[in-house]
XYZ file of C-alpha atoms in Angstrom:
335
model
C 134.151 109.316 58.723
C 131.993 106.930 61.454
C 128.973 108.267 60.955
C 129.862 106.420 56.830
C 131.106 102.726 58.437
C 128.229 102.980 60.318
C 126.214 103.549 57.414
C 127.677 100.898 55.329
C 127.767 97.962 58.781
C 123.265 98.811 58.685
C 123.091 98.237 55.535
C 124.869 94.570 55.506
C 123.805 93.825 58.178
C 120.119 94.404 57.008
C 121.481 92.656 52.900
C 122.493 89.393 54.920
C 118.771 89.037 56.414
C 117.670 89.599 53.158
C 119.786 86.888 52.009
C 119.537 84.935 55.089
C 114.821 85.285 54.276
C 115.689 84.116 50.519
C 118.327 80.909 52.180
C 115.148 80.396 54.466
C 112.714 80.753 51.232
C 113.756 78.623 49.357
C 114.347 75.543 51.436
C 110.970 75.639 52.234
C 109.910 75.000 48.968
C 109.806 71.664 48.402
C 111.403 70.164 46.213
C 109.719 69.173 42.890
C 109.251 65.703 41.683
C 108.179 64.554 37.677
C 106.708 61.125 38.560
C 104.763 58.477 34.917
C 101.926 57.086 36.000
C 101.053 54.307 33.783
C 98.288 51.953 32.827
C 97.337 49.446 30.042
C 94.132 50.308 28.971
C 92.702 52.494 26.320
C 91.526 56.900 27.438
C 88.527 55.129 28.177
C 89.354 52.470 30.762
C 88.122 53.024 34.330
C 92.060 51.956 35.137
C 93.079 55.072 32.522
C 89.984 57.027 33.327
C 91.527 56.996 37.212
C 95.397 57.730 36.971
C 93.673 61.344 35.594
C 92.037 61.697 38.670
C 94.556 61.084 40.427
C 97.466 62.956 38.485
C 94.411 65.882 38.742
C 94.574 65.530 43.091
C 98.407 64.911 43.685
C 99.228 67.834 42.112
C 96.616 69.952 43.519
C 97.896 67.983 47.218
C 101.060 68.516 46.542
C 100.959 72.086 44.989
C 102.536 71.236 42.196
C 105.649 70.583 44.177
C 104.746 66.491 42.557
C 103.975 66.777 38.985
C 102.306 62.977 37.050
C 102.616 62.096 34.100
C 100.158 60.003 32.729
C 100.422 57.228 29.147
C 98.360 54.701 29.412
C 96.297 52.965 26.443
C 99.831 50.190 26.148
C 102.151 53.223 25.439
C 104.711 51.576 28.370
C 103.497 47.793 27.551
C 100.571 45.475 28.670
C 100.596 44.205 31.829
C 103.163 41.838 32.423
C 105.303 44.062 29.988
C 104.405 47.031 32.552
C 104.220 45.316 35.660
C 107.904 44.302 34.980
C 108.872 47.815 34.105
C 106.926 49.604 37.645
C 109.535 47.561 39.648
C 112.749 48.123 37.004
C 112.012 51.903 37.871
C 111.482 52.807 33.860
C 107.813 52.833 35.446
C 107.183 54.902 38.930
C 103.208 54.216 39.357
C 101.764 51.197 37.862
C 97.451 50.655 38.238
C 96.844 47.878 36.876
C 94.820 44.444 37.402
C 95.959 42.682 41.179
C 95.679 38.973 39.049
C 98.669 40.538 37.328
C 100.836 40.957 40.342
C 99.932 37.706 41.244
C 102.776 35.997 38.747
C 105.098 37.477 41.226
C 103.137 38.495 44.212
C 101.454 35.350 45.403
C 99.526 36.786 48.402
C 97.693 38.718 46.642
C 95.867 35.253 45.527
C 93.425 35.911 48.376
C 91.740 38.066 46.650
C 90.496 35.585 44.569
C 88.499 33.766 46.151
C 85.012 33.358 45.033
C 82.392 34.544 47.679
C 84.392 37.383 50.359
C 83.064 40.453 49.652
C 78.634 40.381 49.785
C 79.527 43.788 47.463
C 82.026 46.053 45.787
C 81.078 48.949 48.358
C 82.673 45.824 50.819
C 85.755 44.898 48.790
C 86.001 48.842 48.686
C 86.123 49.356 52.392
C 88.385 46.413 53.474
C 90.755 45.983 51.364
C 91.689 49.732 51.602
C 92.090 49.321 55.462
C 94.912 47.381 57.333
C 94.175 43.997 56.504
C 94.972 45.490 52.308
C 97.843 46.531 54.109
C 98.754 43.578 55.516
C 97.777 41.424 51.859
C 100.249 43.516 49.855
C 103.110 44.278 53.615
C 105.645 42.500 51.451
C 105.370 43.449 48.409
C 109.140 45.725 49.015
C 110.803 42.153 48.692
C 109.562 42.172 44.410
C 111.053 46.422 44.597
C 106.928 48.116 44.937
C 105.348 49.956 47.342
C 101.823 49.526 48.106
C 99.406 52.837 47.325
C 95.934 51.597 47.318
C 93.337 48.829 45.490
C 91.219 50.229 43.000
C 88.382 48.124 42.093
C 87.449 46.430 38.029
C 84.331 45.170 39.157
C 81.970 42.590 40.796
C 82.199 38.824 38.777
C 78.520 37.764 38.196
C 76.687 35.144 34.710
C 75.528 35.596 31.232
C 74.175 33.125 29.750
C 73.056 32.138 25.891
C 70.634 29.640 26.324
C 69.957 29.556 29.917
C 67.964 31.618 33.017
C 70.442 31.385 35.780
C 68.325 30.806 39.112
C 70.063 28.803 41.596
C 73.625 26.386 41.867
C 71.437 23.909 39.776
C 71.252 26.348 36.423
C 74.366 25.879 35.836
C 74.927 21.849 35.904
C 77.145 20.591 32.777
C 77.282 24.783 31.424
C 79.621 25.817 29.492
C 81.425 28.913 30.893
C 84.182 30.815 29.344
C 86.659 31.444 32.342
C 89.578 33.650 33.106
C 92.999 31.003 32.312
C 93.978 30.243 36.409
C 93.381 27.785 38.310
C 91.333 29.382 40.748
C 88.240 30.065 38.380
C 88.709 26.509 36.823
C 88.140 25.204 40.241
C 85.145 27.137 41.349
C 83.083 26.739 38.495
C 83.866 22.876 38.930
C 82.991 22.717 41.365
C 79.242 24.249 41.042
C 79.336 21.900 38.224
C 79.516 23.648 35.210
C 81.974 22.602 32.933
C 84.482 25.784 32.382
C 86.990 26.618 29.051
C 89.418 28.320 30.530
C 89.881 31.670 27.510
C 91.747 34.724 26.766
C 89.312 37.335 26.663
C 89.276 38.110 22.991
C 88.495 35.132 22.099
C 85.492 35.045 24.516
C 82.173 36.357 21.686
C 83.462 34.200 18.824
C 83.324 30.583 21.609
C 79.909 32.616 22.749
C 78.561 33.158 19.288
C 80.482 29.254 18.659
C 79.266 27.452 21.207
C 82.495 26.697 22.076
C 81.372 28.847 25.715
C 78.032 29.014 27.091
C 77.978 31.402 29.479
C 80.844 34.332 30.872
C 81.688 35.070 34.146
C 81.712 39.068 33.712
C 80.310 42.547 34.946
C 77.805 44.448 33.039
C 80.488 46.795 31.905
C 82.993 44.161 31.040
C 80.169 43.233 28.905
C 79.912 46.508 27.177
C 83.380 47.289 27.147
C 84.245 44.354 25.491
C 81.133 44.362 23.024
C 80.960 40.663 24.167
C 77.479 40.886 24.683
C 76.160 39.838 21.318
C 74.795 36.297 22.000
C 74.108 36.717 26.159
C 70.505 36.696 27.479
C 70.222 36.006 30.432
C 72.214 37.990 33.210
C 71.731 36.679 37.309
C 73.736 38.818 39.886
C 75.309 35.748 42.246
C 78.478 38.076 42.789
C 80.801 35.412 43.186
C 83.962 36.330 42.918
C 85.010 40.381 42.998
C 88.385 41.807 40.956
C 90.154 44.166 42.315
C 93.381 46.656 40.129
C 96.284 47.811 42.149
C 97.958 50.536 42.565
C 101.663 49.964 43.155
C 105.014 52.895 43.134
C 108.269 51.804 42.103
C 111.146 51.452 45.924
C 114.117 53.415 44.547
C 111.464 55.884 43.651
C 109.332 55.828 46.189
C 112.268 55.965 49.280
C 113.890 59.406 46.747
C 110.785 61.352 48.151
C 109.930 63.735 51.075
C 107.541 62.375 54.423
C 105.332 64.690 53.503
C 105.818 63.707 49.931
C 104.742 60.221 50.208
C 102.003 60.903 52.516
C 100.300 62.856 49.714
C 100.968 60.067 47.080
C 99.497 57.591 49.702
C 97.194 59.607 50.988
C 95.443 60.545 47.262
C 96.187 57.031 46.313
C 92.760 55.582 48.616
C 91.000 58.751 46.703
C 91.661 57.495 43.413
C 90.210 54.026 44.651
C 87.319 55.299 45.813
C 86.937 57.326 42.432
C 86.977 54.114 40.090
C 84.675 52.352 42.539
C 81.983 54.818 42.256
C 82.459 55.384 38.696
C 82.150 50.842 37.590
C 79.404 51.712 40.138
C 77.573 53.869 37.589
C 79.289 52.856 34.115
C 77.838 49.679 35.667
C 74.206 50.935 35.500
C 74.371 52.623 32.050
C 75.485 49.186 30.763
C 72.356 47.671 32.032
C 71.328 49.831 30.029
C 72.772 49.167 27.099
C 72.067 44.949 27.728
C 68.048 45.665 28.571
C 67.387 47.881 25.075
C 69.601 43.905 23.406
C 67.210 42.045 25.435
C 68.598 40.733 27.541
C 66.736 39.171 30.791
C 67.762 39.575 34.443
C 67.510 38.533 37.454
C 69.185 40.200 40.325
C 67.902 38.091 42.554
C 69.244 35.039 42.143
C 69.629 32.169 45.241
C 73.169 33.685 46.021
C 73.410 30.745 49.256
C 72.308 27.564 46.867
C 76.177 28.192 45.945
C 77.354 29.627 48.173
C 76.370 26.131 50.173
C 77.402 24.079 46.847
C 81.260 24.617 47.519
C 80.980 24.155 51.272
C 80.507 27.252 52.706
C 84.371 28.059 54.312
C 85.042 24.540 54.184
C 86.343 24.899 50.675
C 89.504 27.088 51.195
C 90.720 24.933 52.738
C 92.373 23.283 49.224
C 94.819 25.855 49.767
C 95.641 25.497 52.626
C 99.176 24.130 51.488
C 99.474 27.389 49.891
C 102.191 30.024 50.446
C 100.027 31.949 49.655
C 97.244 31.439 52.255
C 97.022 32.977 55.271
C 93.981 32.077 57.853
C 94.209 35.515 59.576
C 93.595 37.201 56.908
C 91.143 35.273 55.785
C 88.923 34.956 58.839
C 89.471 39.169 59.528
C 87.915 39.345 56.225
C 84.861 36.858 56.397
C 84.581 38.717 59.020
C 83.929 41.808 57.755
């Protein structure tokens, strides 16, 4: 009888160890989560390519504990609608043009100032470092968490009727710009005649003479098919455009610290992917434009444009604006 009891005791202890080990292994497994991520652009747009890459990066880094469900091509609304949905929590993660964020987060407007960056590479290093974190530090006040800043291209100038070698060449030029006061201010100060038009009106405006120029990146001209009437293109690097990746605050708060770390780290990797992709697309687009007869000026007098604005003193006109931050501006210009 004693032998039977001893055997039973040994079996019970062994069973307890097995159960305990199983419980520990289960506890060690990270809780899986599924998140929606959205870019309003079509499947061939760089932002959409970027979130598809981000999905791959996150799922690999998390060993599948974080699943990203990708949506794009207007499935969940336009930029403004999608940003609102992300703030509300209907969408978990958004990757969209930074200009759209400025409608409710004005501190991002500082990135719309002209001649902040010499190149897209400079922009990446600055906006994905401590300066970018400072700019978006208060994004939580609008229900979002800042993840990273991707690329949407450097803006240059393309014209239908004249080559641009210096600022003197833009005097009186009717140049199409986005419906933004900042863009209107810049080109007015440079001596041009800015015309604020929606992008879908640009091709017609160039064809009928309502506009004689545009200020987009090379890949934008090709992607948006707005180069039929363009004859000259000058690389003036006057303004950089970003795409911001952000997450709904409440969805973020539900994640473990490790999961948050993965999303943040891989967001910066995905941001770099967007910069690299646009760099390649610009090369391809340039070849397309050359074959279409567009003449390129790769070395215009950029300093003449800066001098016309009055250098860094130009920014002072916005000093009373709530988004203006001299410390951040100085830090950007010092890089």
